[in-house]
Coordinates of C-alpha atoms and ligand atoms in Angstrom, one line a residue:
M9 CA 33.7 -28.5 -31.0
T10 CA 35.0 -31.3 -33.2
F11 CA 33.6 -33.4 -36.0
V12 CA 32.9 -37.1 -35.8
I13 CA 32.5 -39.7 -38.5
T14 CA 29.6 -42.1 -38.0
Q15 CA 27.8 -45.1 -39.5
G16 CA 27.5 -44.9 -43.2
C17 CA 31.1 -43.7 -43.8
C18 CA 31.9 -44.8 -47.4
N19 CA 35.7 -44.7 -46.9
D20 CA 36.2 -42.8 -50.2
G21 CA 38.7 -40.5 -48.4
A22 CA 37.2 -37.3 -50.0
C23 CA 37.1 -35.8 -46.5
V24 CA 40.8 -36.5 -46.1
A25 CA 41.7 -34.6 -49.2
V26 CA 40.0 -31.4 -47.9
C27 CA 41.0 -31.6 -44.2
P28 CA 43.5 -28.7 -43.6
V29 CA 45.0 -30.3 -40.5
Q30 CA 45.0 -33.9 -41.6
C31 CA 43.1 -35.1 -38.6
I32 CA 41.2 -37.9 -40.5
R33 CA 42.6 -41.4 -40.5
P34 CA 43.5 -43.7 -42.1
R35 CA 44.4 -41.7 -45.2
P36 CA 44.7 -43.2 -48.7
G37 CA 48.2 -44.6 -48.7
D38 CA 48.2 -45.4 -45.0
P39 CA 48.8 -49.1 -44.4
D40 CA 45.4 -49.8 -42.9
F41 CA 43.4 -47.6 -45.3
T42 CA 42.2 -50.5 -47.5
T43 CA 41.1 -52.6 -44.6
A44 CA 39.6 -49.8 -42.4
E45 CA 36.0 -50.4 -41.5
Q46 CA 35.4 -46.6 -41.6
L47 CA 37.4 -43.3 -41.3
Y48 CA 37.8 -41.5 -38.0
V49 CA 38.3 -37.8 -36.9
D50 CA 40.9 -37.2 -34.2
P51 CA 39.1 -35.1 -31.6
A52 CA 42.4 -33.7 -30.3
T53 CA 43.5 -32.4 -33.7
C54 CA 40.2 -31.3 -35.4
I55 CA 40.0 -27.5 -35.7
D56 CA 36.2 -27.5 -36.3
C57 CA 36.4 -26.1 -39.9
G58 CA 33.6 -28.2 -41.3
A59 CA 35.4 -29.0 -44.6
C60 CA 34.8 -32.7 -44.1
L61 CA 31.1 -32.2 -43.3
D62 CA 30.7 -30.3 -46.6
E63 CA 32.7 -32.9 -48.6
C64 CA 31.2 -36.1 -47.2
P65 CA 29.0 -37.7 -50.0
V66 CA 27.0 -39.8 -47.5
D67 CA 26.2 -37.4 -44.6
A68 CA 28.2 -39.5 -42.2
V69 CA 30.0 -36.5 -40.6
H70 CA 28.4 -34.7 -37.7
G71 CA 29.5 -32.0 -35.3
D72 CA 29.9 -33.5 -31.8
Y73 CA 27.1 -31.2 -30.6
D74 CA 24.5 -32.7 -32.9
V75 CA 25.3 -36.4 -33.3
P76 CA 21.9 -38.1 -33.3
D77 CA 21.3 -40.2 -30.1
H78 CA 21.5 -43.5 -31.9
L79 CA 25.0 -42.6 -33.3
A80 CA 26.3 -41.1 -30.0
H81 CA 28.7 -44.0 -29.5
Y82 CA 30.7 -42.9 -32.5
L83 CA 32.2 -40.0 -30.4
Q84 CA 34.0 -42.7 -28.4
I85 CA 34.6 -44.9 -31.5
N86 CA 36.4 -42.0 -33.2
A87 CA 38.5 -41.3 -30.1
D88 CA 39.2 -45.0 -29.6
Y89 CA 40.8 -45.3 -33.1
F90 CA 43.3 -42.6 -32.2
A91 CA 44.0 -44.1 -28.7
D92 CA 45.2 -47.2 -30.7
H93 CA 46.8 -45.3 -33.6
P94 CA 48.1 -41.9 -32.3
I95 CA 49.0 -39.4 -35.0
E96 CA 52.8 -39.0 -35.3
Q97 CA 53.9 -35.4 -35.5
E98 CA 56.1 -36.0 -38.5
E99 CA 53.4 -37.7 -40.7
A100 CA 53.5 -36.0 -44.1
M101 CA 50.3 -34.7 -45.7
P102 CA 49.5 -36.6 -48.8
G103 CA 49.6 -34.2 -51.7
R104 CA 47.7 -34.5 -55.0
T105 CA 48.8 -32.6 -58.0
R106 CA 46.3 -31.5 -60.5
R107 CA 46.6 -33.6 -63.6
R108 CA 46.9 -32.1 -67.1
L109 CA 47.3 -33.4 -70.6
P110 CA 50.0 -31.8 -72.7
E111 CA 48.7 -28.6 -74.3
D112 CA 49.0 -29.8 -77.9
R113 CA 47.6 -33.2 -77.4
P114 CA 44.4 -34.2 -79.2
E115 CA 41.5 -35.4 -77.1
L116 CA 42.1 -38.5 -75.1
R117 CA 39.1 -40.9 -75.3
V118 CA 38.5 -43.5 -72.6
A119 CA 35.7 -46.1 -72.4
V120 CA 34.6 -47.1 -68.9
V121 CA 32.6 -50.3 -68.8
G122 CA 30.1 -50.4 -65.9
S123 CA 28.6 -47.5 -63.9
G124 CA 28.9 -48.6 -60.3
P125 CA 31.2 -47.1 -57.8
A126 CA 34.5 -48.1 -59.4
A127 CA 33.4 -47.0 -62.8
C128 CA 32.0 -43.7 -61.5
Y129 CA 35.1 -42.9 -59.6
A130 CA 37.3 -43.7 -62.6
A131 CA 35.0 -41.5 -64.8
A132 CA 35.2 -38.8 -62.2
E133 CA 39.0 -38.8 -62.1
L134 CA 39.3 -38.9 -65.9
S135 CA 36.6 -36.4 -66.8
E136 CA 38.0 -33.7 -64.6
I137 CA 41.1 -33.5 -66.7
K138 CA 40.8 -31.0 -69.5
G139 CA 40.9 -32.7 -72.9
V140 CA 39.7 -36.2 -71.7
A141 CA 36.4 -37.6 -73.0
V142 CA 34.8 -40.6 -71.3
T143 CA 32.3 -43.0 -72.6
V144 CA 30.4 -44.9 -69.9
L145 CA 28.5 -48.1 -70.9
D146 CA 26.3 -50.2 -68.7
R147 CA 24.1 -53.2 -69.5
L148 CA 21.2 -51.9 -67.4
P149 CA 19.0 -48.9 -68.4
T150 CA 20.1 -47.2 -65.1
P151 CA 23.5 -46.4 -63.7
F152 CA 25.2 -46.8 -60.3
G153 CA 25.5 -50.6 -60.0
L154 CA 25.5 -51.8 -56.4
V155 CA 24.7 -48.2 -55.1
R156 CA 21.3 -48.8 -56.7
A157 CA 21.0 -52.5 -56.5
G158 CA 23.2 -53.6 -53.6
V159 CA 23.1 -51.0 -50.8
A160 CA 20.4 -51.9 -48.3
P161 CA 17.2 -49.8 -48.6
D162 CA 17.4 -48.9 -44.9
H163 CA 20.8 -47.3 -45.5
P164 CA 19.6 -44.3 -47.5
E165 CA 22.5 -42.2 -46.4
T166 CA 24.9 -44.6 -48.2
R167 CA 22.9 -44.1 -51.4
L168 CA 23.5 -40.4 -51.2
V169 CA 26.8 -41.0 -53.0
A170 CA 24.7 -41.5 -56.1
E171 CA 24.2 -37.7 -56.1
R172 CA 28.0 -37.3 -56.6
F173 CA 28.0 -39.9 -59.3
R174 CA 25.0 -38.3 -61.0
A175 CA 27.0 -35.1 -61.3
V176 CA 29.9 -36.9 -62.8
L177 CA 27.9 -38.8 -65.4
S178 CA 26.2 -35.5 -66.3
R179 CA 29.5 -33.8 -67.1
R180 CA 29.9 -32.5 -70.7
A181 CA 33.0 -34.7 -71.1
V182 CA 31.0 -37.9 -70.3
T183 CA 28.8 -39.7 -72.8
C184 CA 26.6 -42.5 -71.4
F185 CA 25.2 -45.5 -73.2
F186 CA 23.0 -47.5 -70.9
N187 CA 21.1 -50.7 -71.7
V188 CA 24.2 -51.7 -73.8
E189 CA 26.0 -54.9 -72.9
V190 CA 29.7 -55.0 -73.8
G191 CA 30.4 -58.5 -75.0
R192 CA 26.9 -58.8 -76.6
D193 CA 26.1 -55.5 -78.3
V194 CA 29.6 -54.3 -78.8
T195 CA 32.9 -56.1 -78.0
V196 CA 35.9 -55.0 -76.0
A197 CA 37.9 -55.0 -79.2
E198 CA 35.4 -52.6 -80.8
L199 CA 35.6 -50.3 -77.8
A200 CA 39.4 -50.3 -78.1
E201 CA 39.1 -49.4 -81.8
H202 CA 37.2 -46.2 -80.8
H203 CA 39.1 -45.2 -77.7
H204 CA 42.7 -44.8 -76.6
A205 CA 41.9 -46.9 -73.5
V206 CA 39.2 -49.2 -72.1
V207 CA 38.7 -49.4 -68.3
W208 CA 36.7 -52.5 -67.3
A209 CA 34.9 -51.7 -64.1
A210 CA 31.7 -53.7 -64.3
G211 CA 32.0 -55.4 -60.9
A212 CA 31.7 -59.0 -59.8
D213 CA 28.2 -60.3 -60.3
D214 CA 28.6 -64.0 -59.7
D215 CA 28.6 -65.9 -56.4
R216 CA 31.3 -67.9 -54.5
R217 CA 30.0 -71.4 -54.1
L218 CA 30.0 -73.6 -51.0
G219 CA 30.6 -76.8 -53.0
I220 CA 28.4 -78.9 -50.7
P221 CA 25.6 -81.4 -51.4
G222 CA 22.2 -79.8 -51.6
E223 CA 23.5 -76.3 -52.6
D224 CA 21.2 -76.2 -55.6
L225 CA 18.1 -77.5 -53.9
P226 CA 15.0 -75.2 -54.2
G227 CA 15.1 -72.9 -51.2
S228 CA 18.9 -72.5 -51.3
V229 CA 19.6 -69.2 -52.8
S230 CA 22.5 -66.8 -53.0
A231 CA 22.1 -63.7 -50.8
R232 CA 23.2 -61.7 -53.9
E233 CA 20.0 -62.7 -55.6
F234 CA 17.9 -61.9 -52.6
V235 CA 19.5 -58.4 -52.3
A236 CA 18.9 -57.9 -56.1
W237 CA 15.3 -58.8 -55.6
Y238 CA 14.5 -56.5 -52.7
N239 CA 16.4 -53.7 -54.5
G240 CA 14.5 -54.0 -57.7
H241 CA 17.3 -55.2 -60.0
P242 CA 15.8 -56.2 -63.4
D243 CA 17.5 -59.6 -63.3
A244 CA 15.6 -60.5 -60.2
A245 CA 12.2 -58.9 -61.2
D246 CA 10.6 -62.3 -61.5
A247 CA 12.3 -64.0 -58.5
T248 CA 10.2 -65.4 -55.6
F249 CA 11.4 -66.5 -52.2
D250 CA 9.5 -68.8 -49.8
L251 CA 9.1 -66.6 -46.7
A252 CA 6.5 -68.8 -45.1
G253 CA 8.9 -70.7 -42.8
E254 CA 9.7 -69.5 -39.3
R255 CA 13.5 -69.7 -39.7
V256 CA 15.9 -68.6 -42.4
V257 CA 19.6 -69.6 -42.2
V258 CA 22.2 -67.2 -43.6
V259 CA 25.6 -68.8 -44.3
G260 CA 28.5 -66.4 -43.8
N261 CA 28.7 -63.3 -41.6
G262 CA 29.9 -60.5 -43.8
N263 CA 28.0 -57.2 -44.2
V264 CA 25.8 -58.8 -46.9
A265 CA 24.7 -61.4 -44.4
L266 CA 23.7 -58.7 -42.0
D267 CA 21.9 -56.7 -44.7
V268 CA 19.7 -59.7 -45.6
A269 CA 19.2 -60.6 -41.9
R270 CA 17.9 -57.0 -41.3
A271 CA 15.7 -57.2 -44.3
L272 CA 14.1 -60.4 -43.0
A273 CA 14.0 -59.5 -39.3
R274 CA 12.8 -55.9 -39.3
P275 CA 9.0 -55.4 -39.7
A276 CA 8.1 -54.6 -43.3
S277 CA 6.9 -51.2 -42.1
A278 CA 10.5 -50.3 -41.4
F279 CA 11.0 -50.3 -45.1
A280 CA 7.8 -48.7 -46.1
T281 CA 9.4 -45.3 -46.6
T282 CA 12.5 -46.6 -48.4
D283 CA 13.0 -47.4 -52.0
M284 CA 12.8 -51.2 -51.5
A285 CA 11.1 -52.7 -54.5
D286 CA 7.3 -52.9 -54.1
H287 CA 7.2 -56.7 -54.8
A288 CA 9.6 -57.2 -51.9
L289 CA 7.7 -54.9 -49.5
A290 CA 4.5 -56.9 -50.3
A291 CA 6.3 -60.3 -49.8
L292 CA 8.0 -59.2 -46.5
E293 CA 4.7 -57.9 -45.2
G294 CA 3.3 -61.5 -45.4
S295 CA 6.5 -63.1 -44.1
G296 CA 6.3 -65.8 -41.5
V297 CA 9.9 -65.5 -40.5
R298 CA 10.6 -65.3 -36.8
E299 CA 14.3 -66.1 -36.6
V300 CA 17.3 -65.4 -38.8
V301 CA 20.3 -67.6 -38.0
V302 CA 23.6 -66.0 -39.2
A303 CA 26.1 -68.8 -39.2
A304 CA 29.9 -68.2 -39.5
R305 CA 32.6 -70.8 -39.7
R306 CA 35.0 -68.9 -37.4
G307 CA 34.6 -67.3 -34.0
P308 CA 33.3 -63.8 -33.2
E309 CA 36.9 -62.5 -33.1
H310 CA 37.1 -63.1 -36.8
A311 CA 33.7 -61.9 -37.8
A312 CA 33.6 -60.5 -41.4
Y313 CA 30.9 -57.9 -40.6
T314 CA 32.0 -54.4 -39.6
L315 CA 31.5 -52.7 -36.3
P316 CA 28.9 -50.1 -37.6
E317 CA 26.8 -52.8 -39.2
V318 CA 26.7 -55.1 -36.1
L319 CA 26.1 -52.1 -33.8
A320 CA 23.1 -51.1 -35.9
L321 CA 21.8 -54.6 -35.8
S322 CA 22.0 -54.7 -32.0
D323 CA 19.7 -51.7 -31.7
L324 CA 16.7 -52.4 -33.9
E325 CA 13.2 -52.0 -32.7
G326 CA 11.3 -55.3 -32.4
V327 CA 14.5 -57.4 -33.1
D328 CA 16.6 -59.3 -30.6
L329 CA 20.2 -59.8 -31.4
L330 CA 21.2 -63.1 -29.8
A331 CA 24.3 -65.2 -29.5
E332 CA 25.1 -68.6 -28.0
P333 CA 27.2 -68.0 -24.8
T334 CA 29.3 -71.1 -25.4
E335 CA 30.4 -69.9 -28.8
V336 CA 31.3 -66.4 -27.5
M337 CA 32.5 -66.4 -23.9
G338 CA 36.3 -66.8 -23.5
T339 CA 37.0 -65.5 -27.0
R340 CA 40.3 -63.6 -27.1
L341 CA 41.6 -61.2 -29.7
A342 CA 45.0 -61.6 -31.1
D343 CA 45.2 -57.8 -31.6
P344 CA 43.0 -56.3 -28.9
T345 CA 42.5 -52.8 -30.2
R346 CA 39.7 -50.8 -28.6
L347 CA 37.6 -51.0 -31.7
A348 CA 38.1 -54.8 -32.1
E349 CA 37.1 -55.2 -28.4
R350 CA 34.0 -53.0 -29.0
K351 CA 33.0 -55.3 -32.0
L352 CA 33.4 -58.3 -29.8
D353 CA 31.4 -56.7 -27.0
V354 CA 28.4 -56.4 -29.2
V355 CA 28.3 -60.2 -29.5
R356 CA 29.2 -60.7 -25.8
E357 CA 26.2 -58.6 -24.9
A358 CA 24.0 -60.5 -27.4
A359 CA 25.0 -63.7 -25.6
T360 CA 23.6 -62.4 -22.3
R361 CA 20.1 -61.6 -23.8
T362 CA 17.0 -63.7 -23.8
P363 CA 14.4 -63.6 -26.5
T364 CA 11.6 -61.0 -26.0
E365 CA 8.0 -62.2 -26.5
G366 CA 6.7 -60.9 -29.9
H367 CA 10.2 -59.9 -31.2
R368 CA 11.9 -61.5 -34.2
A369 CA 15.4 -62.7 -33.5
V370 CA 18.7 -62.5 -35.4
S371 CA 20.9 -65.3 -33.9
L372 CA 24.6 -64.9 -34.5
R373 CA 26.1 -68.4 -34.5
F374 CA 29.8 -69.2 -34.7
L375 CA 32.2 -72.0 -35.4
L376 CA 29.8 -73.7 -37.8
T377 CA 30.8 -74.8 -41.3
P378 CA 27.9 -76.0 -43.5
V379 CA 28.5 -79.6 -44.8
S380 CA 25.2 -80.3 -46.5
I381 CA 21.9 -78.6 -47.3
D382 CA 19.3 -81.3 -46.8
G383 CA 15.8 -82.0 -48.1
T384 CA 13.9 -84.3 -50.4
D385 CA 12.4 -81.8 -53.0
R386 CA 13.5 -78.6 -51.4
V387 CA 15.5 -77.3 -48.4
E388 CA 14.4 -78.7 -45.0
S389 CA 17.6 -78.2 -43.0
V390 CA 21.3 -77.4 -43.0
T391 CA 23.9 -79.6 -41.4
F392 CA 26.9 -77.9 -39.9
A393 CA 30.2 -79.3 -38.7
R394 CA 31.3 -77.7 -35.4
N395 CA 34.8 -76.2 -35.5
V396 CA 37.6 -75.2 -33.3
V397 CA 39.8 -72.3 -34.4
T398 CA 43.5 -72.2 -33.7
T399 CA 45.9 -69.5 -34.5
T400 CA 49.6 -70.4 -34.9
D401 CA 52.1 -67.7 -35.9
G402 CA 49.2 -65.5 -36.9
V403 CA 47.7 -68.1 -39.2
V404 CA 44.1 -68.9 -38.4
T405 CA 43.0 -72.5 -39.0
V406 CA 39.5 -73.9 -38.7
Q407 CA 39.3 -77.6 -37.8
P408 CA 36.2 -79.7 -37.4
T409 CA 35.7 -81.2 -34.0
G410 CA 33.7 -84.2 -35.4
E411 CA 30.5 -82.9 -33.9
T412 CA 27.6 -81.8 -36.2
E413 CA 24.5 -79.7 -35.7
T414 CA 21.4 -79.7 -37.9
I415 CA 19.3 -76.5 -38.1
E416 CA 15.8 -76.8 -39.6
T417 CA 14.9 -74.2 -42.2
S418 CA 13.0 -73.8 -45.5
L419 CA 15.2 -71.0 -46.8
V420 CA 19.0 -70.8 -46.9
L421 CA 20.7 -67.6 -48.1
R422 CA 24.3 -68.2 -49.0
A423 CA 26.2 -65.0 -48.2
V424 CA 29.7 -66.2 -48.7
G425 CA 30.9 -63.5 -51.1
Y426 CA 30.7 -62.3 -54.6
R427 CA 32.9 -63.5 -57.5
G428 CA 33.9 -62.0 -60.8
R429 CA 32.8 -63.4 -64.1
A430 CA 35.0 -64.0 -67.1
V431 CA 34.8 -61.2 -69.6
E432 CA 34.7 -62.0 -73.3
G433 CA 37.8 -60.5 -74.9
L434 CA 39.8 -60.0 -71.6
P435 CA 42.1 -62.4 -69.7
F436 CA 40.6 -63.9 -66.5
D437 CA 42.1 -65.6 -63.5
L438 CA 39.7 -68.4 -62.7
H439 CA 41.4 -69.0 -59.3
T440 CA 40.7 -65.5 -57.9
G441 CA 37.7 -64.6 -60.1
T442 CA 39.5 -61.4 -61.1
I443 CA 41.2 -59.9 -64.2
P444 CA 45.0 -60.3 -63.9
H445 CA 46.5 -56.8 -63.6
A446 CA 49.4 -54.7 -62.4
S447 CA 48.2 -51.5 -60.8
G448 CA 45.1 -51.6 -63.0
R449 CA 46.9 -52.5 -66.2
V450 CA 45.3 -55.7 -67.6
L451 CA 47.9 -58.4 -68.0
D452 CA 47.8 -61.2 -70.6
G453 CA 47.8 -63.7 -67.7
P454 CA 48.6 -63.8 -63.9
G455 CA 52.1 -62.3 -63.6
G456 CA 52.2 -61.7 -67.4
H457 CA 52.6 -58.6 -69.6
P458 CA 50.4 -55.6 -69.9
L459 CA 47.9 -55.4 -72.8
A460 CA 48.2 -51.9 -74.2
G461 CA 45.2 -49.7 -73.7
L462 CA 43.3 -52.2 -71.4
Y463 CA 42.7 -51.4 -67.7
C464 CA 40.4 -52.6 -64.9
A465 CA 39.1 -51.2 -61.6
G466 CA 36.9 -52.2 -58.7
W467 CA 35.8 -55.7 -57.7
I468 CA 36.9 -57.3 -60.9
K469 CA 40.4 -56.0 -60.2
R470 CA 40.8 -56.7 -56.5
G471 CA 38.0 -59.1 -55.6
A472 CA 34.8 -58.4 -53.8
T473 CA 36.2 -56.5 -50.8
G474 CA 35.8 -53.1 -49.2
V475 CA 33.0 -50.6 -49.1
I476 CA 31.9 -48.1 -51.8
G477 CA 34.6 -45.5 -51.2
T478 CA 37.4 -48.2 -51.3
N479 CA 36.8 -48.0 -55.1
R480 CA 37.9 -44.4 -55.2
V481 CA 41.5 -45.2 -54.3
D482 CA 41.4 -48.3 -56.5
A483 CA 40.1 -46.3 -59.5
I484 CA 42.7 -43.5 -58.9
E485 CA 45.5 -46.1 -59.1
T486 CA 44.1 -47.4 -62.4
V487 CA 43.8 -43.9 -63.8
E488 CA 47.3 -43.0 -62.7
S489 CA 48.6 -46.1 -64.6
L490 CA 46.6 -45.1 -67.7
L491 CA 48.0 -41.5 -67.6
A492 CA 51.6 -42.8 -67.1
D493 CA 51.1 -45.0 -70.2
L494 CA 49.8 -42.1 -72.1
A495 CA 52.9 -40.1 -71.1
A496 CA 55.1 -43.0 -72.0
G497 CA 53.5 -43.2 -75.5
V498 CA 52.2 -46.7 -75.2
L499 CA 48.5 -46.1 -75.7
P500 CA 47.3 -47.3 -79.1
E501 CA 45.7 -44.7 -81.4
P502 CA 42.0 -45.5 -82.1
S503 CA 40.9 -45.9 -85.7
G504 CA 37.3 -44.9 -85.1
T505 CA 35.8 -41.6 -83.9
A506 CA 33.3 -40.9 -81.1
E507 CA 30.6 -40.4 -83.8
D508 CA 31.5 -43.8 -85.4
L509 CA 31.0 -45.5 -82.0
E510 CA 27.7 -43.8 -81.4
R511 CA 26.5 -45.0 -84.8
L512 CA 27.7 -48.5 -84.1
V513 CA 26.0 -48.6 -80.7
R514 CA 22.7 -47.2 -81.9
E515 CA 22.7 -49.6 -84.9
R516 CA 23.4 -52.7 -82.7
R517 CA 21.2 -51.6 -79.8
P518 CA 18.4 -49.3 -80.9
E519 CA 17.0 -49.5 -77.3
V520 CA 20.1 -47.6 -76.0
V521 CA 19.3 -45.3 -73.1
D522 CA 21.3 -42.0 -73.1
T523 CA 21.8 -39.5 -70.3
A524 CA 18.5 -37.7 -71.1
G525 CA 16.7 -41.1 -71.1
W526 CA 18.1 -42.1 -67.8
Q527 CA 17.2 -38.7 -66.3
R528 CA 13.6 -39.3 -67.4
I529 CA 13.6 -42.6 -65.6
N530 CA 15.1 -40.9 -62.5
A531 CA 12.4 -38.2 -62.6
A532 CA 9.6 -40.8 -63.1
E533 CA 10.8 -42.9 -60.1
K534 CA 11.3 -39.9 -57.9
Q535 CA 7.8 -38.5 -58.8
A536 CA 6.2 -41.8 -57.9
G537 CA 8.2 -41.8 -54.7
A538 CA 7.2 -38.3 -53.7
A539 CA 3.5 -39.2 -53.7
Q540 CA 4.3 -42.0 -51.2
R541 CA 6.9 -40.0 -49.1
R542 CA 9.6 -42.4 -50.4
P543 CA 12.9 -41.4 -52.1
R544 CA 11.7 -43.2 -55.2
V545 CA 9.5 -46.0 -56.4
K546 CA 11.8 -48.2 -58.5
L547 CA 10.8 -49.5 -61.9
V548 CA 12.0 -53.0 -61.9
T549 CA 11.6 -54.5 -65.3
V550 CA 13.7 -53.4 -68.4
E551 CA 10.4 -52.8 -70.2
E552 CA 9.1 -50.4 -67.6
L553 CA 12.5 -48.6 -67.4
L554 CA 12.6 -48.3 -71.2
A555 CA 9.1 -46.9 -71.4
A556 CA 10.0 -44.3 -68.7
S557 CA 13.2 -43.4 -70.6
H558 CA 11.1 -42.5 -73.7
A559 CA 8.2 -40.7 -71.8
P560 CA 7.7 -37.1 -72.7
A561 CA 9.0 -34.7 -70.0
Ligands
NAP85 P1 32.6 -61.0 -47.1 O1 32.7 -59.8 -46.2 O2 33.8 -61.5 -47.8 O3 32.0 -62.2 -46.1 C1 31.9 -63.5 -46.6 C2 31.5 -64.4 -45.5 O4 31.3 -65.7 -46.0 C3 32.6 -64.5 -44.4 O5 31.9 -64.7 -43.2 C4 33.3 -65.8 -44.8 O6 33.9 -66.5 -43.7 C5 32.1 -66.6 -45.3 N1 32.5 -67.7 -46.2 C6 33.2 -67.7 -47.3 N2 33.3 -68.9 -47.8 C7 32.7 -69.8 -47.0 C8 32.5 -71.2 -47.0 N3 32.9 -71.9 -47.9 N4 31.8 -71.7 -45.9 C9 31.3 -70.9 -45.0 N5 31.5 -69.6 -44.9 C10 32.2 -69.0 -45.9 O7 31.5 -60.9 -48.3 P2 30.1 -60.1 -48.4 O8 29.4 -60.1 -47.1 O9 29.5 -60.6 -49.6 O10 30.6 -58.6 -48.6 C11 31.4 -58.2 -49.8 C12 32.0 -56.8 -49.6 O11 31.0 -55.8 -49.6 C13 32.6 -56.7 -48.2 O12 33.8 -55.9 -48.3 C14 31.6 -56.0 -47.4 O13 32.1 -55.2 -46.3 C15 31.0 -55.1 -48.5 N6 29.6 -54.7 -48.0 C16 29.5 -53.6 -47.2 C17 28.3 -53.2 -46.8 C18 28.2 -52.0 -45.9 O14 29.2 -51.3 -45.7 N7 27.1 -51.7 -45.3 C19 27.1 -53.9 -47.1 C20 27.3 -55.0 -47.9 C21 28.5 -55.4 -48.4 P3 35.4 -66.2 -43.3 O15 35.5 -64.9 -42.8 O16 35.7 -67.3 -42.4 O17 36.2 -66.4 -44.6

């Protein structure tokens, strides 16, 4: 028997660290680790020990004898990876030494801003070191960032990573202040006064813009907002979307585009047992949407979505995945690995299908760049320029052919990527939408000098790329820099104590939610969910969340 990694792999590499024969690839540090769509087990090397199964935070590992039918193709997908990337005998095992502070050192205090994946991985790495105390701050009353408010509700296995993060934030060495906004309630400088180091890991919560006429018409919305709405993010508690029209156009074809396409195309009943926000369940129940067009500017060989996500979309009950034969046939891969071919095959097959009576459709369209979003008072259509893609010396260029196509719709979801927002008190690179850094050390400007005691991790550091587990390696790099700076004696000494900080936070923000308060929220949501056979029923307004945080046990 061997093990196999399937859909939902979070790429955090925790399985790699425990595998005694190093049969999982790519490994942190391997050249393709940061770009890998998932991790794979080599069936020829696996010794069936099950260590990866126990370690996987998202239940993506199965024994080959009990892979669920709908995931059976992952047996071949795992094997295909190794057919293209055979393990070399001499590959060294990546080792990790246990980190320690010097025996005689007083407590090292680190503030981590944010509580999403990058922040939780940073807090995990730091708080497992004896003598390190971590303060985690988040502007929302609940932790976990995009794990709570970004991951699709029909991917519950991906949300399982929250259990790992919950254990981290509950450690004795970790103090949590939720519902506290750094920059409004306390400043970065004040955090620095009370800690040896501050790690900014609060994500990228703005949108990339298309920069075309009509982008701000009513009915043109960022997919980020739509995701926040169906996931019960307090910022989107009052949002409404016009779902009366028959067609929705999604611009971009990354995994966010596929997430929103699934949410719109699947029957609302498919989400009834998930933790999708009640307001979204009700709105999707009454939806008139029949077709979701997912429009990409390049061809299917350059699709931004990952193989697991497009495979899952091709196999949904009541949903036809369609593609235009003229946009797909004849497409060739520059690097035809088995997995890249497989990804292309999903679209090739979609191009052979015809719509089924009574089904909704997701139409994957290619070679279309939006040039305007049109309408008098609100969105009525999107006009696209048709492209040709050329690749010269590995450089892909998209050029308009001069032809245009107009697609009628009343709702446009712009899924063209997230962007970081400038942070008060920290340098910001407007061009990349990230904090300038060197291995996680905040610099005074792009290519500049490190600012002592200031660090960053996650999307605000590297941009909005990668999946949840990508943030583990990212956070480890930042923590390594911080510890190297500690060893080099360049971390500033804080002037205030942990008690001083707590006093300051509670004075500025009496509505602060601590670990016990968040656990009361968690219990209340789970209790409400149990009654409906759902993982939880989310409380979606700050007021509801605060009330639950104070409720007697
Ligand atoms: P993304 O993967 O970067 O995709 C952005 C899409 O927008 C691409 O198709 C891109 O096209 C297109 N685009 C960008 N600018 C455009 C423009 N001006 N006009 C037209 N199209 C434009 O971003 P994302 O979907 O927001 O995802 C962000 C990250 O989260 C990704 O790493 C993603 O994998 C991850 N994520 C993962 C999951 C999951 O694992 N289930 C779910 C959600 C998100 P080009 O490719 O041509 O640039």
